[in-house]
PDB file of C-alpha atoms in Angstrom:
ATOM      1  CA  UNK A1300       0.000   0.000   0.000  1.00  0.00           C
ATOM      2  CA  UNK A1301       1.079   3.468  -0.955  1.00  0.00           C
ATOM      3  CA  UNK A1302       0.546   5.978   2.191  1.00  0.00           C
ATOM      4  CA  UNK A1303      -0.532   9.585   1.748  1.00  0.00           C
ATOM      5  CA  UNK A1304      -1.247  10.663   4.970  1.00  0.00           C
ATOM      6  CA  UNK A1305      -0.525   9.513   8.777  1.00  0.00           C
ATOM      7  CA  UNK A1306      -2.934  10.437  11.728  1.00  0.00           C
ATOM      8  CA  UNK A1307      -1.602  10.293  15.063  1.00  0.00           C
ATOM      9  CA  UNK A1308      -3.481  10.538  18.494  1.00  0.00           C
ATOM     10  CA  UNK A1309      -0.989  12.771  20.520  1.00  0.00           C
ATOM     11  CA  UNK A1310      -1.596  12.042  24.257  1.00  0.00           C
ATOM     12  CA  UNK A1311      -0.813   8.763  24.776  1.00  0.00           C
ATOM     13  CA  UNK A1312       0.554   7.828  21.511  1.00  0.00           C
ATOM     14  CA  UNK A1313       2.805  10.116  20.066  1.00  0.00           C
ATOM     15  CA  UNK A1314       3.682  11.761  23.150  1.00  0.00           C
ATOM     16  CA  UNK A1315       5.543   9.347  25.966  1.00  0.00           C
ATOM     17  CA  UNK A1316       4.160   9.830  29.620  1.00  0.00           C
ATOM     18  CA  UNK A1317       6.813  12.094  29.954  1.00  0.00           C
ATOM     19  CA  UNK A1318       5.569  14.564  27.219  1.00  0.00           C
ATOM     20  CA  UNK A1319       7.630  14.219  24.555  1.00  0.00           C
ATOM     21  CA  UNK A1320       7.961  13.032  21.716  1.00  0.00           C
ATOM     22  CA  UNK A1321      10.480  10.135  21.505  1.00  0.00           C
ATOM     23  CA  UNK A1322      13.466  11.059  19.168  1.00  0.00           C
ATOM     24  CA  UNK A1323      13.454   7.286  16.751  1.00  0.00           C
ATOM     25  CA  UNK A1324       9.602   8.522  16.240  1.00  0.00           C
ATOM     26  CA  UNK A1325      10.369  11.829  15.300  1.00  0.00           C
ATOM     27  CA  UNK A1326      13.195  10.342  13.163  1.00  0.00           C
ATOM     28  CA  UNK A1327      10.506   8.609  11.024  1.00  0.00           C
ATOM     29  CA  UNK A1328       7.484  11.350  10.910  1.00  0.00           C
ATOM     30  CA  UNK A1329      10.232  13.483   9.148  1.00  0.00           C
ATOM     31  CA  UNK A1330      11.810  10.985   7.106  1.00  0.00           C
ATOM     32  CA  UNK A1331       7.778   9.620   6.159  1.00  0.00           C
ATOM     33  CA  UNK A1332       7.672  13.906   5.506  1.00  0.00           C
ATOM     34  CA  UNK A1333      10.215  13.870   3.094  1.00  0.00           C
ATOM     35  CA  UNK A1334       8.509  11.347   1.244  1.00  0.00           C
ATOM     36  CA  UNK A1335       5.246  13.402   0.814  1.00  0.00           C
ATOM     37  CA  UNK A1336       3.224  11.997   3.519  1.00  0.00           C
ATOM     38  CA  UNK A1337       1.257  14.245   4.993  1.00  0.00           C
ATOM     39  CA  UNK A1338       1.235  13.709   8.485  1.00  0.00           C
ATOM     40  CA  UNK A1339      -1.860  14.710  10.849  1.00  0.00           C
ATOM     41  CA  UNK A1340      -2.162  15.339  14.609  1.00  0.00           C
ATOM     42  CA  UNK A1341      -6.035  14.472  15.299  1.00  0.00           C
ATOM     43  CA  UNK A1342      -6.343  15.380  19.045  1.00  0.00           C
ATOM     44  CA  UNK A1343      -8.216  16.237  22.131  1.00  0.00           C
ATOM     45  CA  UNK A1344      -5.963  19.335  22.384  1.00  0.00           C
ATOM     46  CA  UNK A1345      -6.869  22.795  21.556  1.00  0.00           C
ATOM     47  CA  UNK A1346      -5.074  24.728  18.369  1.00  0.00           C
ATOM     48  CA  UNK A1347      -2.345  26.375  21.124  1.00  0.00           C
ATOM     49  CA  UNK A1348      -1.334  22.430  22.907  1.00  0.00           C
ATOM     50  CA  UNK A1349      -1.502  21.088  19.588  1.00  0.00           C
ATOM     51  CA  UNK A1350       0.950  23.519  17.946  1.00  0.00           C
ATOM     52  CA  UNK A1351       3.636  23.083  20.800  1.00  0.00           C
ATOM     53  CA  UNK A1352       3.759  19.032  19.848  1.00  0.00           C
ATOM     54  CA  UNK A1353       4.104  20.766  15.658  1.00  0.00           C
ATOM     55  CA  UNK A1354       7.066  22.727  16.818  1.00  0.00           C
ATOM     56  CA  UNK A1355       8.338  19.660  18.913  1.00  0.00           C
ATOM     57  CA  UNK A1356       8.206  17.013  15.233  1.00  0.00           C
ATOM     58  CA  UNK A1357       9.654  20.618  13.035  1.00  0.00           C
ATOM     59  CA  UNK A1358       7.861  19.667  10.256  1.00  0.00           C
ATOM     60  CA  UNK A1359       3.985  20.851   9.238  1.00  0.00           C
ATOM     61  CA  UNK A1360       1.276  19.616  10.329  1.00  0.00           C
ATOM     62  CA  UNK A1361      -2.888  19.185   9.680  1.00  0.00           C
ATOM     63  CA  UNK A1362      -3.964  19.606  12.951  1.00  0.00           C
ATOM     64  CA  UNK A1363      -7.370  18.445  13.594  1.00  0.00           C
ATOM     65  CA  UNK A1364      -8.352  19.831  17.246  1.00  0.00           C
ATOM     66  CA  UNK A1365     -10.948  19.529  19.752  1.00  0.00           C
ATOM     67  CA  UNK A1366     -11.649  15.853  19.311  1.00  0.00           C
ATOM     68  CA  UNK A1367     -11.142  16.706  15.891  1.00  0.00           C
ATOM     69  CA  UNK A1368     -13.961  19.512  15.623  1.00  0.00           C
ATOM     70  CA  UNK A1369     -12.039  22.167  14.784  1.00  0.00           C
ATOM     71  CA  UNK A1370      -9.438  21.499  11.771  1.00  0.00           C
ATOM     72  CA  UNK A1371      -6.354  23.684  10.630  1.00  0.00           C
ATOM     73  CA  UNK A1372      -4.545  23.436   7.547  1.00  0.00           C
ATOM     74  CA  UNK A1373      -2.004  25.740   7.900  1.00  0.00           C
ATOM     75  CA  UNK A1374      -4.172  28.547   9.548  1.00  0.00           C
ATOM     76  CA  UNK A1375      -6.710  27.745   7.911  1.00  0.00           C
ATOM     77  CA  UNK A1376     -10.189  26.100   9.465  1.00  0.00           C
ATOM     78  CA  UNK A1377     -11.061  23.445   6.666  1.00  0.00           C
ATOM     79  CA  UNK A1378     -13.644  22.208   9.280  1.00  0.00           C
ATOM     80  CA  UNK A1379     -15.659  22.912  12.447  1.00  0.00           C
ATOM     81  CA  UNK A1380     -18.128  21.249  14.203  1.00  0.00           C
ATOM     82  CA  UNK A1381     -20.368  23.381  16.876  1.00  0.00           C
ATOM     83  CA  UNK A1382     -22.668  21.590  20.004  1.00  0.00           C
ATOM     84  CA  UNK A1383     -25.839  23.452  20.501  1.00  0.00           C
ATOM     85  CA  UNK A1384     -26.131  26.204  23.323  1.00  0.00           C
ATOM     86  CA  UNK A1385     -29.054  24.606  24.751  1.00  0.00           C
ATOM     87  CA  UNK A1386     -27.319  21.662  25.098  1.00  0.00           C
ATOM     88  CA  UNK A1387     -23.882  22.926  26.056  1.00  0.00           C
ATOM     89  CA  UNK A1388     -25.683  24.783  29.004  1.00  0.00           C
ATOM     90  CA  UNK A1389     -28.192  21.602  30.047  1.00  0.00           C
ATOM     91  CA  UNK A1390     -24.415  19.818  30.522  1.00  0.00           C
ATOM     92  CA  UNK A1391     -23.414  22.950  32.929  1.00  0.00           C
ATOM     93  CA  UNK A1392     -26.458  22.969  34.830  1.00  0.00           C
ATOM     94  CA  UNK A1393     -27.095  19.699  35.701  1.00  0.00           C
ATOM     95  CA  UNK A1394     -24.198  17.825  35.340  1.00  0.00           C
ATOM     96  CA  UNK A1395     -21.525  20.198  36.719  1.00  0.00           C
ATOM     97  CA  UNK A1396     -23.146  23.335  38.375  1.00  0.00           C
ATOM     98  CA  UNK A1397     -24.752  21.025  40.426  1.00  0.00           C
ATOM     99  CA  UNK A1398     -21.251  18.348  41.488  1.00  0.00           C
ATOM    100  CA  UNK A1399     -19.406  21.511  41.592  1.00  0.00           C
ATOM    101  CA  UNK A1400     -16.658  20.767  38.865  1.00  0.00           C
ATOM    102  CA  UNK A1401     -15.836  23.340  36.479  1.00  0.00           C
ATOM    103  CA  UNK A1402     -16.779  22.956  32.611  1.00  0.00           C
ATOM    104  CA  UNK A1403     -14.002  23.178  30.138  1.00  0.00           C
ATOM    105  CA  UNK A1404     -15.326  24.767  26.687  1.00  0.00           C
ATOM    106  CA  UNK A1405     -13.393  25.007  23.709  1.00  0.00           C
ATOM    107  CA  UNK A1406     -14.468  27.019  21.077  1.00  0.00           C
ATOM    108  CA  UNK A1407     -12.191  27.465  18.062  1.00  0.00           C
ATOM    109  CA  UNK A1408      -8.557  28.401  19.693  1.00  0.00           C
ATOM    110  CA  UNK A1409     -10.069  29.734  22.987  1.00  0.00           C
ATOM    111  CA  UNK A1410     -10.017  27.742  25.901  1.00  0.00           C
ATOM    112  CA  UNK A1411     -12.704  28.758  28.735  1.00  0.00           C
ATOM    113  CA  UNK A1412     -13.527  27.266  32.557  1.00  0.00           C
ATOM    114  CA  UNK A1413     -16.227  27.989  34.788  1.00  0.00           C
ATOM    115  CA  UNK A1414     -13.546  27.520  37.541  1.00  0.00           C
ATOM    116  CA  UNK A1415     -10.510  26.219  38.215  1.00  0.00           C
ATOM    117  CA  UNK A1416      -9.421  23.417  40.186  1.00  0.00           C
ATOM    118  CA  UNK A1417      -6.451  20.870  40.516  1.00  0.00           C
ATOM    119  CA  UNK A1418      -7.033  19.233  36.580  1.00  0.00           C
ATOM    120  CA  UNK A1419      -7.292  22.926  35.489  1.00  0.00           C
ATOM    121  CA  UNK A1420      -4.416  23.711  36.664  1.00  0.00           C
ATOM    122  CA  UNK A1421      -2.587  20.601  35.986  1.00  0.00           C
ATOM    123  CA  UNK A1422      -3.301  20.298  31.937  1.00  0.00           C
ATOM    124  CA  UNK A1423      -2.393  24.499  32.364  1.00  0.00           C
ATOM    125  CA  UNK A1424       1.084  23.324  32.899  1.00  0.00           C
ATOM    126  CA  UNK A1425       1.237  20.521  30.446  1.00  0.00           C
ATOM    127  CA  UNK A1426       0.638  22.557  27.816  1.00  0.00           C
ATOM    128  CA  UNK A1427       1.975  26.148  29.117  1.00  0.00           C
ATOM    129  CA  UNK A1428      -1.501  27.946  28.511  1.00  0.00           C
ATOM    130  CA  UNK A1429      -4.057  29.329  30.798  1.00  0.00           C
ATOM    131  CA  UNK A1430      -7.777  29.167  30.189  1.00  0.00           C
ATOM    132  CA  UNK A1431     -10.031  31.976  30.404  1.00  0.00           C
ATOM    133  CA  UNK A1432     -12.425  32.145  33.334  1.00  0.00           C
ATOM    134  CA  UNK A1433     -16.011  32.319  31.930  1.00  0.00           C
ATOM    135  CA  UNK A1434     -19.689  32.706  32.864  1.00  0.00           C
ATOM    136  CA  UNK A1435     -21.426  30.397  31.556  1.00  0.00           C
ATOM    137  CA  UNK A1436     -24.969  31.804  31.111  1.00  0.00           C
ATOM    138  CA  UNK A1437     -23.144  34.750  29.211  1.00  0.00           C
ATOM    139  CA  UNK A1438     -21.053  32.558  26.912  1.00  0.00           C
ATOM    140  CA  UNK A1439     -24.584  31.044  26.032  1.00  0.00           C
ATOM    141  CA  UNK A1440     -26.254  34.040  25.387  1.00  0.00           C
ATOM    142  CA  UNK A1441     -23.698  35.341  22.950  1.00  0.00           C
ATOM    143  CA  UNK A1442     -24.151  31.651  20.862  1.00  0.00           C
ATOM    144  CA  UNK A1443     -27.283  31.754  20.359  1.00  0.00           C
ATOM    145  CA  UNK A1444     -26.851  35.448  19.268  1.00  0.00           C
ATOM    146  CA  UNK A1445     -24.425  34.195  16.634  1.00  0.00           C
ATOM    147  CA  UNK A1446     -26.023  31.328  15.824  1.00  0.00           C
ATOM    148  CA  UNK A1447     -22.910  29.022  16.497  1.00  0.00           C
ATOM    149  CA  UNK A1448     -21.627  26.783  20.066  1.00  0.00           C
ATOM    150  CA  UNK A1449     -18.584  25.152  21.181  1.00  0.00           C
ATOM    151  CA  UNK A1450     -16.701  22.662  19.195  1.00  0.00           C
ATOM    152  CA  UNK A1451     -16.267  20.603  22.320  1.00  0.00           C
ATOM    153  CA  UNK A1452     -16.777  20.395  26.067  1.00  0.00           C
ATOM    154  CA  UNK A1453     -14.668  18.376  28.906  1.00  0.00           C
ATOM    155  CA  UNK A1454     -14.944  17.158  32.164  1.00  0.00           C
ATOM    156  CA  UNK A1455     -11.767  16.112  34.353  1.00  0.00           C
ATOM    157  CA  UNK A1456     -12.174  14.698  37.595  1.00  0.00           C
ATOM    158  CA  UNK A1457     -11.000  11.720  39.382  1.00  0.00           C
ATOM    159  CA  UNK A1458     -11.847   8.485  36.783  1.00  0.00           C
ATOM    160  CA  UNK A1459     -14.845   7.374  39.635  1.00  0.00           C
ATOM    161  CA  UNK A1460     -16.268  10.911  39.290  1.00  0.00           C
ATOM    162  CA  UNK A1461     -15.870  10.516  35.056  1.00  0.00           C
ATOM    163  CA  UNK A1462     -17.317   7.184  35.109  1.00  0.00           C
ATOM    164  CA  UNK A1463     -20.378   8.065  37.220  1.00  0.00           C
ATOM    165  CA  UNK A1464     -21.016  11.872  35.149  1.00  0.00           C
ATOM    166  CA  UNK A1465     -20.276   9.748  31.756  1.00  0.00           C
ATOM    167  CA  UNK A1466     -22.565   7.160  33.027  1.00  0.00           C
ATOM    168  CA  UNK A1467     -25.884   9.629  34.117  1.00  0.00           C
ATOM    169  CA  UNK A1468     -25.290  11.690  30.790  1.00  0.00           C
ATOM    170  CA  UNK A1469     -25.928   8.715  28.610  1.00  0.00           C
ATOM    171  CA  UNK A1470     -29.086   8.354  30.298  1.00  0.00           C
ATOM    172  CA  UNK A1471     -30.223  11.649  31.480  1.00  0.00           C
ATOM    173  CA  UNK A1472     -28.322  14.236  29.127  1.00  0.00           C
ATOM    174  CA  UNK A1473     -29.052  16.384  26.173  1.00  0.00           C
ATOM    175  CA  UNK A1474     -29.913  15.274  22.534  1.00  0.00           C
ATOM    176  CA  UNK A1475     -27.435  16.220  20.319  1.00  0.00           C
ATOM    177  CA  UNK A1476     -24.098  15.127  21.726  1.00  0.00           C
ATOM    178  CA  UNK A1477     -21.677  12.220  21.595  1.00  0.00           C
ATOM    179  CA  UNK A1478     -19.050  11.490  23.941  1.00  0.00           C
ATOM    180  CA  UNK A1479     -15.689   9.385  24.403  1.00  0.00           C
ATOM    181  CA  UNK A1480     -12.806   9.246  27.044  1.00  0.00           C
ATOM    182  CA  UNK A1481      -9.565  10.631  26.013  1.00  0.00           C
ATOM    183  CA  UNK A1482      -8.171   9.514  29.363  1.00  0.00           C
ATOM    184  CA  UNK A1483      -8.995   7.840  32.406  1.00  0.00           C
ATOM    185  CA  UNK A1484      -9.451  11.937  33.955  1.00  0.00           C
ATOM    186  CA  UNK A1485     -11.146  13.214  31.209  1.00  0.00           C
ATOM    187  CA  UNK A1486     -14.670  12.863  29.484  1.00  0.00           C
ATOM    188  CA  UNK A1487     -14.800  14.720  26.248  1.00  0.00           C
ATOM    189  CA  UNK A1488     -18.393  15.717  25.308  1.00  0.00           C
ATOM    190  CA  UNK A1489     -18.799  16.887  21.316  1.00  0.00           C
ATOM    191  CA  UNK A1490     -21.349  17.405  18.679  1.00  0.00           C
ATOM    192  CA  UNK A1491     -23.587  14.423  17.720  1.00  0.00           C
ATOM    193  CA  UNK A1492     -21.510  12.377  15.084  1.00  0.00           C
ATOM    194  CA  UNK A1493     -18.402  14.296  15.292  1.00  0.00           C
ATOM    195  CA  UNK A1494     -15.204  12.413  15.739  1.00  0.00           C
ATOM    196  CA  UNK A1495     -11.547  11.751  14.985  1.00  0.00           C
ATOM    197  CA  UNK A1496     -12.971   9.303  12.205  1.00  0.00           C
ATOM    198  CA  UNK A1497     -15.157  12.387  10.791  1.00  0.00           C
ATOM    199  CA  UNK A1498     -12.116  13.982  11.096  1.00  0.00           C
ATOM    200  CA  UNK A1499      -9.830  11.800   9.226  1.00  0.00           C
ATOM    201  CA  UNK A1500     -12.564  11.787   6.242  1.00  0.00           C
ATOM    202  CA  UNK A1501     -13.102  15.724   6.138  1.00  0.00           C
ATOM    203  CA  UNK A1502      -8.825  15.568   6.083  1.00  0.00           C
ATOM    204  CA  UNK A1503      -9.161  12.710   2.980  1.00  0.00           C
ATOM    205  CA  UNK A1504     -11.800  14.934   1.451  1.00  0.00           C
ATOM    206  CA  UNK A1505      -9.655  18.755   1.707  1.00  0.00           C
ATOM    207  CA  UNK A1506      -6.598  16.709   0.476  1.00  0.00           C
ATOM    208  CA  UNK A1507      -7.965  14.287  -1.992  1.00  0.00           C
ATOM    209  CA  UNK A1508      -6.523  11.156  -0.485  1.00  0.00           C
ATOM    210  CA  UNK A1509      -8.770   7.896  -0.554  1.00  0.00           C
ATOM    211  CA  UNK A1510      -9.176   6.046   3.185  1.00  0.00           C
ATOM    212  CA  UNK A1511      -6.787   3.441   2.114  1.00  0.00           C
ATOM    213  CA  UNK A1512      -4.193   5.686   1.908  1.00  0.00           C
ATOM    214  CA  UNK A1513      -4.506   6.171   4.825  1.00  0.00           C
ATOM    215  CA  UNK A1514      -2.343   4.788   8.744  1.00  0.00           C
ATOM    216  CA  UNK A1515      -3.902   6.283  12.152  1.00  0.00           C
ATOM    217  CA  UNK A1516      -2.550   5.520  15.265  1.00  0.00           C
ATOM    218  CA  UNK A1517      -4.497   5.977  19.064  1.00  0.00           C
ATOM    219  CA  UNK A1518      -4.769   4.499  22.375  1.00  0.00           C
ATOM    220  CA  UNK A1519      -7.723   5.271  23.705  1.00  0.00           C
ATOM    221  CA  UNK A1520     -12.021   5.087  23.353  1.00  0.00           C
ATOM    222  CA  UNK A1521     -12.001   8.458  21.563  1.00  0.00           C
ATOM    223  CA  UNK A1522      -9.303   6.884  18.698  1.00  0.00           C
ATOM    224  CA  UNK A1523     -11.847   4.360  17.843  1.00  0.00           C
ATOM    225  CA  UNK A1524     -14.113   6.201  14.941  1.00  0.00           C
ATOM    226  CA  UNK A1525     -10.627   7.447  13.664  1.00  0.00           C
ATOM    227  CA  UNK A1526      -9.172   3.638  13.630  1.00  0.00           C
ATOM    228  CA  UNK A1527     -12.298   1.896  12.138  1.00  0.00           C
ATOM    229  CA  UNK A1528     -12.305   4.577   8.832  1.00  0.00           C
ATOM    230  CA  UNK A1529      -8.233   3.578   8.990  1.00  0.00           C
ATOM    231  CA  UNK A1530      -6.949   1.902   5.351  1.00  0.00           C
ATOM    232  CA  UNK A1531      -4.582   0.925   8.379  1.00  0.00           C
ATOM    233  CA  UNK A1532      -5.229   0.882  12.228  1.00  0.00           C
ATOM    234  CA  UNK A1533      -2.381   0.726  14.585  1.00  0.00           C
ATOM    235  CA  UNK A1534      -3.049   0.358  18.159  1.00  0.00           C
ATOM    236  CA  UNK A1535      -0.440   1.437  20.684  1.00  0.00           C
ATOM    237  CA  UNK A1536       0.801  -1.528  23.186  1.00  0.00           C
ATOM    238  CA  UNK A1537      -0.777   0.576  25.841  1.00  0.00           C
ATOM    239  CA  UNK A1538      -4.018   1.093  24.522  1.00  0.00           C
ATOM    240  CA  UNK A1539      -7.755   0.165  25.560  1.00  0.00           C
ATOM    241  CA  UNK A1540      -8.700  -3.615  25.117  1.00  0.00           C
ATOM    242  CA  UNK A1541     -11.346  -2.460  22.543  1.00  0.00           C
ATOM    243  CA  UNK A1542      -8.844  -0.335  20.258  1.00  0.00           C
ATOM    244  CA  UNK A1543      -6.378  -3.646  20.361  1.00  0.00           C
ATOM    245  CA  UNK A1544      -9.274  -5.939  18.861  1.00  0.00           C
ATOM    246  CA  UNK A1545      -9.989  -3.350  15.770  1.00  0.00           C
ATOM    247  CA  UNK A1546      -6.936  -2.729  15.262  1.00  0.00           C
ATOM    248  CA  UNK A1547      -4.729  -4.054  11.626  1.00  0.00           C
ATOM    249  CA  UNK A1548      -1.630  -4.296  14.097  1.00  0.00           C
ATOM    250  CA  UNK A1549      -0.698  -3.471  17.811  1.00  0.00           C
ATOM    251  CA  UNK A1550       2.576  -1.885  18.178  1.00  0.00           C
ATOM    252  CA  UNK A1551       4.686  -0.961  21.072  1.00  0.00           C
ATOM    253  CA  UNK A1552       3.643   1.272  23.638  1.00  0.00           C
ATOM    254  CA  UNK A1553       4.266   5.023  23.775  1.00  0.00           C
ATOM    255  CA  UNK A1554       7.193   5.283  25.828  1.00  0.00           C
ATOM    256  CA  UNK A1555       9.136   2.652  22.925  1.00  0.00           C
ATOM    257  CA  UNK A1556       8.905   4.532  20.177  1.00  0.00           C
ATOM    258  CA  UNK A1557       5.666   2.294  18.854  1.00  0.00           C
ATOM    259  CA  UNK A1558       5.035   4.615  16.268  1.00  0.00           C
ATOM    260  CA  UNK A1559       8.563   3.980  14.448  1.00  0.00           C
ATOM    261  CA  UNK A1560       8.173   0.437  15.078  1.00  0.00           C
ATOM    262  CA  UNK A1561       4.979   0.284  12.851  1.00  0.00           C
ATOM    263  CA  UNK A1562       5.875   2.966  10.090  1.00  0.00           C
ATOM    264  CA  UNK A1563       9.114   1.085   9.658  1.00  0.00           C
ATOM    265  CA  UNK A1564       7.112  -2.459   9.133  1.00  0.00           C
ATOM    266  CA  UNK A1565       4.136  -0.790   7.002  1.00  0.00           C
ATOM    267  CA  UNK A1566       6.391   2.366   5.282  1.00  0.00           C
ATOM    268  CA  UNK A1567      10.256   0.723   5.373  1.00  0.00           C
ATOM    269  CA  UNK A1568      11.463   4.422   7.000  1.00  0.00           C
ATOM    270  CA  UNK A1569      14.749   3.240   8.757  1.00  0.00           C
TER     271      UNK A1569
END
């Protein structure tokens, strides 16, 4: 198979636990680079986190944010997905107003809270940006006045508190939404039928590359969509059960370099 274009989860999968990118993997994004693969970084981080991991690889990047919502081609949006107020302010009210957590709300390259607490603060270092404190009720009010919403909303809490919020919103929430974990912490809530596999096919579509052309890697429940539209799916050795069993191949973990391992058995880029 001929390759046009690589999509890599970042957290997880190209990124070690340590936050970086391991050098053997950036070795063979820029030598598949040189070849005229395009390479994409289709992630739960906002436009600012995701271009710190660009200047990390030095080479360009699609970079398809927000659980792949919100898409950049250069600085370009080639695609953007919104949630409806109503239902981005249902999810404040009764899921987090009321258990006290702040909302994270992403809307194009602006990051907002409704508070901050320990995860705010912790993901505020990860990625060396700080969110903009927010009211709600006022953020809605100016949506519906422009007719648009957030391209995605998060909650990050211990994984019992995720589990039981994820848990109640499938039953109780709004109409309208879809949702995935990105982590253990986190519960990333997003317009109905938008994911990283939407986001792989509106990448496919801008850049006129079929689906087979195509190699994504992830490691977690919100990789899935973006796997199963794969030509290829690699799962990371420390993925989810679930990705392993879709996957083409399963690869080495994040912290060895998986993601040379596999391009060098499916692209030959020692």
């Amino acid at each position: 198979m001929s390759y046009k274009l690589i999509c890599l989860d970042v957290d997880g999968t190209l990124l070690n636990d340590e936050k970086r990118v391991p050098e053997p993997v950036r070795e063979s994004l820029k030598r598949a680079h040189d070849r005229g693969i395009q390479i994409a970084l289709v992630t739960g981080r906002m436009p600012a986190a995701t271009e710190l991991v660009e200047r990390e690889l030095s080479i360009p990047c699609i970079k398809a944010c927000n659980a792949g919502t919100y898409i950049l081609l250069g600085d370009e949006c080639i695609h953007s997905r919104c949630l409806p107020p109503e239902a981005a302010w249902r999810i404040y009210e009764d899921f987090m107003d009321r258990s006290h957590l702040p909302l994270w709300i992403f809307k194009g390259r602006k990051w907002y809270v409704t508070e901050v607490d320990y995860y705010v603060e912790r993901e505020s270092r990860i990625i060396h940006h700080k969110p903009e404190l927010a009211d709600m009720r006022e953020l809605v009010r100016i949506w519906k006045e422009e007719g648009t919403g957030p391209n995605k909303l998060l909650v990050g809490a211990e994984p019992e508190t995720v589990s039981r919020i994820q848990a109640r919103m499938k039953v109780e929430g709004p109409s309208g939404v879809d949702m995935a974990r990105s982590a253990d912490i986190y519960l990333e809530i997003f317009p109905e039928g938008a994911n990283k596999g939407e986001a792989l096919e509106a990448i496919c579509k801008a850049l006129n590359i079929r689906r087979e052309e195509t190699i994504a890697f992830g490691d977690q429940e919100l990789d899935i969509p973006m796997l199963r539209k794969a030509g290829t799916a690699i799962a990371m050795g420390n993925a989810i059960e679930e990705l392993k069993k879709l996957a083409d191949f399963v690869t080495g973990s994040n912290n060895d370099a998986g993601i040379a391992s596999a391009l060098n058995r499916y692209l030959d880029v020692k």
